[in-house]
Coordinates of C-alpha atoms in Angstrom, one line a residue:
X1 CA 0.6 -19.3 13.3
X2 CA 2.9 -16.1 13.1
X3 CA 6.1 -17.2 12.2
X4 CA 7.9 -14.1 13.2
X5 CA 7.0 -10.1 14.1
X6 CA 9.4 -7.1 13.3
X7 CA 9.0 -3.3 13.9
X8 CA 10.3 -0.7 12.3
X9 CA 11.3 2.6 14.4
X10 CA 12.8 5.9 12.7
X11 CA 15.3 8.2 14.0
X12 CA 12.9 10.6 13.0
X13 CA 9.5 11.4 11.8
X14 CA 9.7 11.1 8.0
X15 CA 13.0 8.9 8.4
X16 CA 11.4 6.2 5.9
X17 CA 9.5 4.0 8.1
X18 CA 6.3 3.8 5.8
X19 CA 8.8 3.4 2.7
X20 CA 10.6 0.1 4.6
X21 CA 7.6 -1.3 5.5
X22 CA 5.8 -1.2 2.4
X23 CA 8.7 -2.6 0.5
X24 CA 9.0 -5.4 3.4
X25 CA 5.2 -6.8 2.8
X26 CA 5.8 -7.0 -1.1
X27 CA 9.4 -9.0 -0.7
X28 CA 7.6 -11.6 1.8
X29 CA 4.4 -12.0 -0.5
X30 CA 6.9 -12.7 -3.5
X31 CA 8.5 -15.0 -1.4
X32 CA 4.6 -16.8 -0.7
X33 CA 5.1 -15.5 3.4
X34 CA 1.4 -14.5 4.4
X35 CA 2.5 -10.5 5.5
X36 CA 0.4 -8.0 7.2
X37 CA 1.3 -4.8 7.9
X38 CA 0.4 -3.0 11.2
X39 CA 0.8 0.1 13.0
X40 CA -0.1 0.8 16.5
X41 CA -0.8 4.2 16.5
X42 CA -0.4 6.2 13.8
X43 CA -0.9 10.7 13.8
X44 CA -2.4 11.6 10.3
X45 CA -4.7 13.7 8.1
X46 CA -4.5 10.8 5.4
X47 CA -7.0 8.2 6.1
X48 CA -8.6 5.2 4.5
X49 CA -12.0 3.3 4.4
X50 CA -12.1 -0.2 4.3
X51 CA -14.7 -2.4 2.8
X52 CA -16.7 -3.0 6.2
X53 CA -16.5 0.8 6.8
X54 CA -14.0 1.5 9.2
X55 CA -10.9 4.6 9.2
X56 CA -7.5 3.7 9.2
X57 CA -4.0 5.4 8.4
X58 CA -3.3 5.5 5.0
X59 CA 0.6 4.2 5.1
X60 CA -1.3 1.0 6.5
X61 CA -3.9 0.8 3.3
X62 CA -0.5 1.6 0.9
X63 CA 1.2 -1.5 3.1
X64 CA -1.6 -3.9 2.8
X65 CA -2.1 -3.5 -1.4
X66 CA 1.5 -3.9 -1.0
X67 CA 1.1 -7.2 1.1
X68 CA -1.9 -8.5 -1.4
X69 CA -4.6 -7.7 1.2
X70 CA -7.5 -5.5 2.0
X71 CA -7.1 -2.8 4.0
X72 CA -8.3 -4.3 7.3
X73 CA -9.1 -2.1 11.0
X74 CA -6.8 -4.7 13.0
X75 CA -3.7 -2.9 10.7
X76 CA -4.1 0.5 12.5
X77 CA -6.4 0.0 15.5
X78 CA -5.5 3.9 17.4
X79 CA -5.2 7.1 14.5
X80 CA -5.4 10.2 15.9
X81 CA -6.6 12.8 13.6
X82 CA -5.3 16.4 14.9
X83 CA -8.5 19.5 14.9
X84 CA -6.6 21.6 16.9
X85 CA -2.6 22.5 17.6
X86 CA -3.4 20.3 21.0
X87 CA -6.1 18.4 20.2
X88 CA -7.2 15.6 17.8
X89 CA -10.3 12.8 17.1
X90 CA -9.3 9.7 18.2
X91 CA -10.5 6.8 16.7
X92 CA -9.9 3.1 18.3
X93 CA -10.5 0.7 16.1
X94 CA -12.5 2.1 13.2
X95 CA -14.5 4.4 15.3
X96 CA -14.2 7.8 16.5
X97 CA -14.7 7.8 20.4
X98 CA -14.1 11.3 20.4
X99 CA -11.9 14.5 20.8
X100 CA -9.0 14.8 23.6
X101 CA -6.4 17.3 24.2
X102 CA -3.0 15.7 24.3
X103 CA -2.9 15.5 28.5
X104 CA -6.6 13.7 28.1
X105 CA -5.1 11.8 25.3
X106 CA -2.2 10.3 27.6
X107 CA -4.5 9.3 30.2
X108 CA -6.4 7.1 27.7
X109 CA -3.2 5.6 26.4
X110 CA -3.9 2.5 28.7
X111 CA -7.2 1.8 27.4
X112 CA -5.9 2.8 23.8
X113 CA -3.0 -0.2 24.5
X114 CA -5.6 -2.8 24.7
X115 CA -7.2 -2.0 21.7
X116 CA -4.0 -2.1 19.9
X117 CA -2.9 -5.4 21.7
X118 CA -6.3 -7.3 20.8
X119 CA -6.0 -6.0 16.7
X120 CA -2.0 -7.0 16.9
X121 CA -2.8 -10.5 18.3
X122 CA -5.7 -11.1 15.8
X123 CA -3.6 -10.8 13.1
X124 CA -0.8 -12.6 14.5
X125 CA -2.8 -15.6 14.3
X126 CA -3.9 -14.9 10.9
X127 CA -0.3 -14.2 9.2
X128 CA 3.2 -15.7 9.0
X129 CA 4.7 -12.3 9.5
X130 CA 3.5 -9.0 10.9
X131 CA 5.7 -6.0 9.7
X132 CA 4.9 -3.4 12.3
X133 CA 5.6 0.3 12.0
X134 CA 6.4 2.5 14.8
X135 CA 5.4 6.5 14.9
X136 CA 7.8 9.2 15.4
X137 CA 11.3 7.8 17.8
X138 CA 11.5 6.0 20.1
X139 CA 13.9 8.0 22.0
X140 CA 11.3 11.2 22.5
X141 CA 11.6 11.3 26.2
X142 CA 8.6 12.9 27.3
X143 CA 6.4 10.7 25.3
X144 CA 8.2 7.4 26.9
X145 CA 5.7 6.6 29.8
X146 CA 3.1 4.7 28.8
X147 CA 4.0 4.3 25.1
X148 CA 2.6 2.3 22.3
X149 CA 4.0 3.7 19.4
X150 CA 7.4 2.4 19.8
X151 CA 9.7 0.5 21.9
X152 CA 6.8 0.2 24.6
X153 CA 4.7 -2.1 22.6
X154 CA 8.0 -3.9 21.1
X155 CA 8.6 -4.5 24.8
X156 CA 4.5 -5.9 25.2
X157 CA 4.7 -8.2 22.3
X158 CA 8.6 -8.6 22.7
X159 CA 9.8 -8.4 18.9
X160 CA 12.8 -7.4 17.3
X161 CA 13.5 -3.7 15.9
X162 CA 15.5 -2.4 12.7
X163 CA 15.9 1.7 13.7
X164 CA 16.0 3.4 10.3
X165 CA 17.5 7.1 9.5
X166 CA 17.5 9.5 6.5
X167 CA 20.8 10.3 5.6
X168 CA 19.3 13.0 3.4
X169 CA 18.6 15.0 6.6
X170 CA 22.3 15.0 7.7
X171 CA 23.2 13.4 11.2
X172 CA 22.7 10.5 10.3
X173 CA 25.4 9.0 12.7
X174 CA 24.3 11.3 15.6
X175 CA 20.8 10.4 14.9
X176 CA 21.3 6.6 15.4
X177 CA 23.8 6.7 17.8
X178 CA 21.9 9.0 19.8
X179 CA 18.8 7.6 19.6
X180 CA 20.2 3.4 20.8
X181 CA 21.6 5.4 23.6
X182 CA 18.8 6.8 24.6
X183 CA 17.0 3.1 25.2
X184 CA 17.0 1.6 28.0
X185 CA 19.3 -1.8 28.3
X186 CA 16.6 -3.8 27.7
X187 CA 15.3 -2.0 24.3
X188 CA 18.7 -1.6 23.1
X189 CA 18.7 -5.8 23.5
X190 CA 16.1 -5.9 21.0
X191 CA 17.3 -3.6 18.4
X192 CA 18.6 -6.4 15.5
X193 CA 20.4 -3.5 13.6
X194 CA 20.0 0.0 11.2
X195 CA 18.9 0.9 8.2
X196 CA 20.1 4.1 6.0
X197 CA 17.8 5.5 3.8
X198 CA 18.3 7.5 0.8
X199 CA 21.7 7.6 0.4
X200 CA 23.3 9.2 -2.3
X201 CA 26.7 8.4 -4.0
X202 CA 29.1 6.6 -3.9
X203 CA 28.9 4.2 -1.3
X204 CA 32.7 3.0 -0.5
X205 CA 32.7 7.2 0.6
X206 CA 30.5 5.7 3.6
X207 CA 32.2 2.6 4.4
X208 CA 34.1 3.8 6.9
X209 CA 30.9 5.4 9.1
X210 CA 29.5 2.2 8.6
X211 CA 32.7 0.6 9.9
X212 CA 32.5 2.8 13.2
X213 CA 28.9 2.8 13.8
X214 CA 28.7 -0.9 13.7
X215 CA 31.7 -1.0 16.3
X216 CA 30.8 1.9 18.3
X217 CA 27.2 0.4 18.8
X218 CA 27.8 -3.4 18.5
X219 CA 24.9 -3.4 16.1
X220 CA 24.8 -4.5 12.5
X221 CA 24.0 -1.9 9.7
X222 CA 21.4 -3.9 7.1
X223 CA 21.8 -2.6 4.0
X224 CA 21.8 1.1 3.0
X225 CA 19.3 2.3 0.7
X226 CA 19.8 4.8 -2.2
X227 CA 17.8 7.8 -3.1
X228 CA 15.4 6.4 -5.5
X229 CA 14.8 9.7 -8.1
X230 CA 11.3 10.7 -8.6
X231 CA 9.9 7.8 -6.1
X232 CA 6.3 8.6 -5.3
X233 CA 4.5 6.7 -2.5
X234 CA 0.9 8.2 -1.0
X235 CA 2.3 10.2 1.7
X236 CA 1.1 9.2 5.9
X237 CA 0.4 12.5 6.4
X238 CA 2.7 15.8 5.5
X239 CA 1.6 17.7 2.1
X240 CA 4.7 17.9 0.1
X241 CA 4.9 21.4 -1.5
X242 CA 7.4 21.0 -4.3
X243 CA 5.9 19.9 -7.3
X244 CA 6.6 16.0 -8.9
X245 CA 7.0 18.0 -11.6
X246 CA 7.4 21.4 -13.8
X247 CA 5.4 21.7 -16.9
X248 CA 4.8 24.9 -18.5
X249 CA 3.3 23.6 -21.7
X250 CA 0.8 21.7 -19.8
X251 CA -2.7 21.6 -20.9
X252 CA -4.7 22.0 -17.6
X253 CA -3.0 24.3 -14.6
X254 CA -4.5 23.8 -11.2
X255 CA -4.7 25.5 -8.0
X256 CA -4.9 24.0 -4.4
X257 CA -4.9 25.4 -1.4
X258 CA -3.5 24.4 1.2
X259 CA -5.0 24.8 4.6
X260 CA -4.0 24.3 8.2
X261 CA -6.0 21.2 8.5
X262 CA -6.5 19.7 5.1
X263 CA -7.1 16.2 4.9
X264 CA -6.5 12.8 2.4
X265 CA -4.2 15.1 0.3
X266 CA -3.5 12.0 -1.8
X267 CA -6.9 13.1 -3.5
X268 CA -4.7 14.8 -6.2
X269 CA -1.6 12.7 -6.4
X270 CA -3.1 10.8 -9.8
X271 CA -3.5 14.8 -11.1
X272 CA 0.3 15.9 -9.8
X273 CA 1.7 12.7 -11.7
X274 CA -0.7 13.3 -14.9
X275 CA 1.4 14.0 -18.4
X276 CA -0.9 17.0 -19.3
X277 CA -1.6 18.2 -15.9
X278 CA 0.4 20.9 -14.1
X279 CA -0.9 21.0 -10.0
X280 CA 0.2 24.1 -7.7
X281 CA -0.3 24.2 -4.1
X282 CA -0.8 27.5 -2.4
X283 CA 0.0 28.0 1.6
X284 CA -0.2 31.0 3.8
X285 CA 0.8 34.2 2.7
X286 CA 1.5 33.1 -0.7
X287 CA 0.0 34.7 -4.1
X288 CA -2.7 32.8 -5.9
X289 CA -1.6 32.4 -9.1
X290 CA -3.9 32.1 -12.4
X291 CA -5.7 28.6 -13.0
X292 CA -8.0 26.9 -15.4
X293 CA -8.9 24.7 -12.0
X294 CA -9.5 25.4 -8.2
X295 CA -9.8 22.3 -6.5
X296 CA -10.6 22.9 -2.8
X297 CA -9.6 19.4 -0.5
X298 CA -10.8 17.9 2.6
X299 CA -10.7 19.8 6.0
X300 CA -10.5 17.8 8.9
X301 CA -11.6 21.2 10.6
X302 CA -14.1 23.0 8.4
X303 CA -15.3 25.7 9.6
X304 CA -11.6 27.5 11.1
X305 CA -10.1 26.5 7.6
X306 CA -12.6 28.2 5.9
X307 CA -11.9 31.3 8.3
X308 CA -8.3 30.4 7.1
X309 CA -9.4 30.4 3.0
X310 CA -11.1 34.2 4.0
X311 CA -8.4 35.5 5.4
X312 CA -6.0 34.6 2.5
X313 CA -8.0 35.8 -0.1
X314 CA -9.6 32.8 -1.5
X315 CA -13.2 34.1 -1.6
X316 CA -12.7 37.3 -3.8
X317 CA -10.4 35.1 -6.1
X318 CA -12.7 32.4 -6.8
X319 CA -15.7 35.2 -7.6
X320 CA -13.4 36.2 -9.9
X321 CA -11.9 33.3 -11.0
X322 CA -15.1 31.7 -11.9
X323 CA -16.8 35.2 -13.8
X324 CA -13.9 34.7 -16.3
X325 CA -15.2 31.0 -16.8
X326 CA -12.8 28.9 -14.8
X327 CA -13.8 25.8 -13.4
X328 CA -14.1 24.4 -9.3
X329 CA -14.3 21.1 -7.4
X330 CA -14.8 21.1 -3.9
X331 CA -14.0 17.6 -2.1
X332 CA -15.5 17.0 0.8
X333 CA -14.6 19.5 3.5
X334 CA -14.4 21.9 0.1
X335 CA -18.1 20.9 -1.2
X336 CA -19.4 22.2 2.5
X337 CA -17.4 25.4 2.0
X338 CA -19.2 26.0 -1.1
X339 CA -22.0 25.7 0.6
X340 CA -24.4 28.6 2.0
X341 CA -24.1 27.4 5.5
X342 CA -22.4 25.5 7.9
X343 CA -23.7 24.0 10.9
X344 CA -21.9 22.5 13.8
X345 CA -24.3 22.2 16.8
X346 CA -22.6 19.7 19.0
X347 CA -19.4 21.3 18.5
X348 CA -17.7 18.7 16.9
X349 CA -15.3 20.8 15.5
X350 CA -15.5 24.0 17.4
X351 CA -15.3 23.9 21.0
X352 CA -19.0 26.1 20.6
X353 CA -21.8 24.2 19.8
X354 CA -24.0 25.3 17.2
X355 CA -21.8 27.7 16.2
X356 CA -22.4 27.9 12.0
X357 CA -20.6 30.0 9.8
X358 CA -21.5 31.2 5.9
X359 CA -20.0 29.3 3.1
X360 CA -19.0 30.7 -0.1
X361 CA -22.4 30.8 -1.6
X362 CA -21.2 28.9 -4.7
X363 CA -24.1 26.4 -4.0
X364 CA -27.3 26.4 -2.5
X365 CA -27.2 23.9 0.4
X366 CA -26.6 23.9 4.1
X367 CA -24.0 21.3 6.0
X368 CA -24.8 20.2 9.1
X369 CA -22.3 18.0 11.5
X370 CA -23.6 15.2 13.3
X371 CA -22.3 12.5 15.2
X372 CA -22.3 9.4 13.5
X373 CA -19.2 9.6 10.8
X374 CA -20.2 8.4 7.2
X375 CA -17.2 5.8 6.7
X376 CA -18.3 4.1 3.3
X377 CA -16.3 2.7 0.2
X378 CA -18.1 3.9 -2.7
X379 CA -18.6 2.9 -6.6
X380 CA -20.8 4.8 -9.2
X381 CA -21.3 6.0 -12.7
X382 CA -21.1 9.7 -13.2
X383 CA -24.1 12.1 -14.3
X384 CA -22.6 14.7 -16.2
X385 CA -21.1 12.4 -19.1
X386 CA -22.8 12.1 -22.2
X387 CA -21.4 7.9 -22.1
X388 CA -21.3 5.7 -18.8
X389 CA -18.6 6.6 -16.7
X390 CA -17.4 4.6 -13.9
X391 CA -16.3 6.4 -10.6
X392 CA -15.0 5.2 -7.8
X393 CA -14.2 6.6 -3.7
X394 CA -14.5 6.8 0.1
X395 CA -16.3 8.9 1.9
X396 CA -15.4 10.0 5.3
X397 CA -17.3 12.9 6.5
X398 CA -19.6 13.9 9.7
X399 CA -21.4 16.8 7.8
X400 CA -25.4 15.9 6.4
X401 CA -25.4 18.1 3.2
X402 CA -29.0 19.2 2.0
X403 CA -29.8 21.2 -0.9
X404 CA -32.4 24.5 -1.0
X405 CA -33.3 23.6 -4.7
X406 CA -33.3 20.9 -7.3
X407 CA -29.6 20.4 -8.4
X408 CA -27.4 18.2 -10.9
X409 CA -26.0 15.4 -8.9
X410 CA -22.1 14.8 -9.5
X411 CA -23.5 10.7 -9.6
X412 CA -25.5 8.1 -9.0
X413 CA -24.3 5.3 -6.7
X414 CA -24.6 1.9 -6.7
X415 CA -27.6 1.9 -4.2
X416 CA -28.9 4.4 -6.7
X417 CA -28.6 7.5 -4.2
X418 CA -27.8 10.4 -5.7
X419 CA -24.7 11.5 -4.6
X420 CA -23.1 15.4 -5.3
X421 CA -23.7 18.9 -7.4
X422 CA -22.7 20.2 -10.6
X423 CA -23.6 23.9 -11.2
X424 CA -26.3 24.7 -14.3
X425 CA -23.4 26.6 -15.9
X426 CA -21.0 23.7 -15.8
X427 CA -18.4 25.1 -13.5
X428 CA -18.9 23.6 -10.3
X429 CA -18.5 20.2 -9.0
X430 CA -18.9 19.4 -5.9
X431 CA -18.5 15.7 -3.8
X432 CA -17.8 14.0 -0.9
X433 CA -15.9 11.4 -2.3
X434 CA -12.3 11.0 -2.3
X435 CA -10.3 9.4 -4.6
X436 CA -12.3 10.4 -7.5
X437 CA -8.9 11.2 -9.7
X438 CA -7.7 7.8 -9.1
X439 CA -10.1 5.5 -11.0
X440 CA -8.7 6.2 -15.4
X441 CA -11.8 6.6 -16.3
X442 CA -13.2 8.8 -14.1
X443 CA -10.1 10.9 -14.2
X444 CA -10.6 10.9 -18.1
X445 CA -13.7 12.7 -17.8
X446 CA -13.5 15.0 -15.2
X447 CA -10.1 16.3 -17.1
X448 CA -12.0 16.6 -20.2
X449 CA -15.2 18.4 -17.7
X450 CA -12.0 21.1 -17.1
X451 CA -11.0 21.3 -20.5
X452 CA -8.7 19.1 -21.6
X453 CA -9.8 17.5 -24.9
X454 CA -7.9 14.0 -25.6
X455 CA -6.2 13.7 -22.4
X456 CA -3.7 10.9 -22.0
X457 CA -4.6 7.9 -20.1
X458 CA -3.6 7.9 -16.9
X459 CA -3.7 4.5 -14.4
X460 CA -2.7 5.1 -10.6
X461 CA -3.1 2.3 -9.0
X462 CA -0.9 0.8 -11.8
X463 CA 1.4 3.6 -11.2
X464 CA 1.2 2.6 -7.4
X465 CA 2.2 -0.9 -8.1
X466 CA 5.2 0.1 -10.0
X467 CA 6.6 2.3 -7.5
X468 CA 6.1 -0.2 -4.5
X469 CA 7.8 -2.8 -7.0
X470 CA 10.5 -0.4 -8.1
X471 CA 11.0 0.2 -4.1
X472 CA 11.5 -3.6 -3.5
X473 CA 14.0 -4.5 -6.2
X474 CA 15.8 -1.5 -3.9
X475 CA 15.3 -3.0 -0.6
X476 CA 15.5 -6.5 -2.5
X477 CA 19.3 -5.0 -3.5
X478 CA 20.5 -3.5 -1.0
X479 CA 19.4 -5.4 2.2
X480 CA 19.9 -9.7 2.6
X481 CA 16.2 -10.4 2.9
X482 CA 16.5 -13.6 4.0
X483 CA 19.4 -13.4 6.3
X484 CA 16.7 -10.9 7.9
X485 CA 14.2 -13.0 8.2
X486 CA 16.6 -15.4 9.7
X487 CA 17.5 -13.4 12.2
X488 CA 13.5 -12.7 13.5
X489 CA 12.6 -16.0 13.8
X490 CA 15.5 -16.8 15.7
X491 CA 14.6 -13.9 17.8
X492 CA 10.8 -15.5 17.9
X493 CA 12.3 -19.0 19.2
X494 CA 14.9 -17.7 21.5
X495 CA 12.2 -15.5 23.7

């Protein structure tokens, strides 16, 4: 049924790969082309749950809401979710299969292949078009044996590539030019043309590199994109320190901290982006600043990022933080810290089994990892609300949390399970799920929980859909759409 594949490879990580795809799916779903977006393999913190309960990249559940679709496994089939500086979970499919170092990791790369062949060619005969996203470049030489991020499975499925590069990073000529040389002949074949992203000014000043690249390289540049001011997309993986924005009359100030492993940052994206909300993220070695909020986010490795929290200071500062009245939510891998212990005894994440380590003491339960990963989409109404209050999230967790006493759950979900804790005093919340800030309602009432009394209202996923749509028009602009889409099928027929 497919009509036509294209992959998108960066110069770089970061080059805008996520970005391009994204605004790819919408422009073929206004255009009534059945688009599904797909990565191979994708390296990332930021994950998703879809509705049968499987993990995948997070880019790839932006790119299918993009596309009109739910998130699906067959979009991402290999995410590798780093524990260690070597070492990361790998999940085929949905489901972990476990941790490998990075040698392990390349020896499994073969059976990893087929998994990602079998997803690709499922949806290939579901969809018109598959817009595939590669990882990283595609000229890192050390990675090149055996590769399925990049031009290796371009070369399996034999599709056509658009190479993209920020301009904003400076290079940009070196960085394309360099990285089509490195290809072998037959990649280089392949390679339909470039895209620039983010460009800023005027663009007649860059005619002329465009003019020389295209001759130099015998390839056609695209379109050029401009730096789109104050864009926000839900980032694949890195935290983005600088704030969206600077508000120093702003009725709520939060504190985050940011730890080596912290996970699904986009948790607090709906809070960074909020009118009366002012969010500040704290790294190593950095001075915790006053707050009316500590939110404390997902670990993908509890136990050394709480050794991590310790060592910064974070334990003395929320004592005191909370005997002058301020208020915490811990998320996931930050509900177990607040825990009294923490149990790990088939090393899951430490290479010790049953080692355990003491939480904060902030609640009175105990966390203990096993095996089977909780991967569930979740939908609720919240307990501590005087009305109803719907809440929505995904949980993604391997830790079994049970409490030493009768607590206040943080809500009741729609199997009626109790789900969470909220402190007798009123300052504590903890949960596993994510995405609790995203859902207006629920975001409402947790702002007024922190203190903020007639808070604006605050949609996300509307806000999502803008920004994806305000990225289209650009692409829509700046690139000949269906000159492009020309140019793949041909491909498609003449191979």
């Amino acid at each position: 049924m497919t009509a036509f594949s294209l992959m998108i490879q960066g110069t770089t990580s970061d080059a805008g790969k996520s970005t391009l795809v994204t605004a790819l799916c919408r422009l073929l779903a206004r255009r009534g082309i059945q688009v599904a977006p797909f990565k191979p393999q994708n390296m990332a913190l930021n994950s998703a749950v879809t509705q049968d309960g499987n993990e995948i990249g997070r880019a790839q559940a932006v790119q299918a809401y993009a596309a009109g679709l739910a998130p699906h496994v067959d979009m991402n089939p290999i995410l590798l979710k780093p524990n260690t500086d070597t070492g990361a979970q790998v999940i085929i499919q949905g489901k972990a299969v476990g941790n490998m170092n990075a040698v392990g990791y390349h020896e499994y790369k073969n059976i990893a292949k087929v998994a990602a062949l079998d997803s690709y060619h499922r949806l290939a005969e579901q969809y018109q078009a598959v817009i595939i996203e590669g990882a990283g470049s595609p000229a890192e030489i050390n990675l090149r044996a055996r590769d399925i991020a990049n031009m290796g499975f371009a070369e399996s499925i034999d599709c056509p590539v658009i190479i993209i590069a920020d301009i904003d990073k400076g290079g940009v000529f070196a960085h394309l030019v360099g990285t089509l040389d490195l290809l072998s002949q037959s990649e280089q074949d392949r390679v339909i043309g470039f895209v620039i992203n983010r460009f800023r000014g005027d663009i007649s000043l860059l005619q002329s590199g465009l003019d020389w690249l295209e001759e130099r390289t015998g390839k056609q540049v695209l379109g050029v994109l401009p730096f789109l001011k104050g864009f926000h997309l839900e980032s694949e993986d890195a935290v983005t320190k600088s704030p969206i924005k600077t508000d120093t009359n702003a009725k709520l100030n939060i504190v985050i901290p940011i730890m080596p492993r912290t996970s699904n940052h986009t948790d607090w994206d709906a809070l960074r982006l909020h009118p009366d909300v002012q969010v500040t993220l704290v790294g190593a070695n950095e001075t915790i600043p006053p707050a009316d909020l500590v939110i404390l986010p997902g670990s993908k490795s509890v136990q050394s990022d709480l050794a991590f929290l310790r060592q910064e200071g974070w334990q003395d500062y929320l004592k005191k933080h909370l005997r002058y009245g301020g208020k915490v939510i811990g998320i996931c891998g930050g509900y177990q810290m607040l825990g009294e212990q923490l149990r790990d005894p088939l090393g899951l994440e430490n290479p010790h089994p049953d080692t355990q380590s003491a939480g904060f003491g902030l609640i009175p339960m105990e966390t203990v990892l096993e095996k089977d990963k909780q991967l569930k989409q979740r939908q609720g109404t919240l307990s501590f609300t005087t009305t109803s209050t719907d809440v929505t999230g995904y949980e993604i967790h391997s830790g079994v949390s049970r409490f030493s006493q009768n607590v206040m759950h943080f809500c009741v979900l729609e199997n009626g399970e109790k789900e969470g804790y909220v402190s007798n005093d009123n300052q504590i919340i903890g949960t596993y799920l994510h995405g609790v800030f995203d859902h207006p309602d629920a975001l409402h009432a947790l702002l007024n929980w922190a203190g903020v009394k007639n808070a604006a209202t605050f949609d996300y996923d509307q806000y999502r859909d803008s920004e994806i749509n305000r990225l289209a028009d650009s692409a829509e602009q700046h690139i000949n759409i269906d000159a492009l889409i020309k140019t793949c099928r041909a491909f498609q027929k003449n191979n």
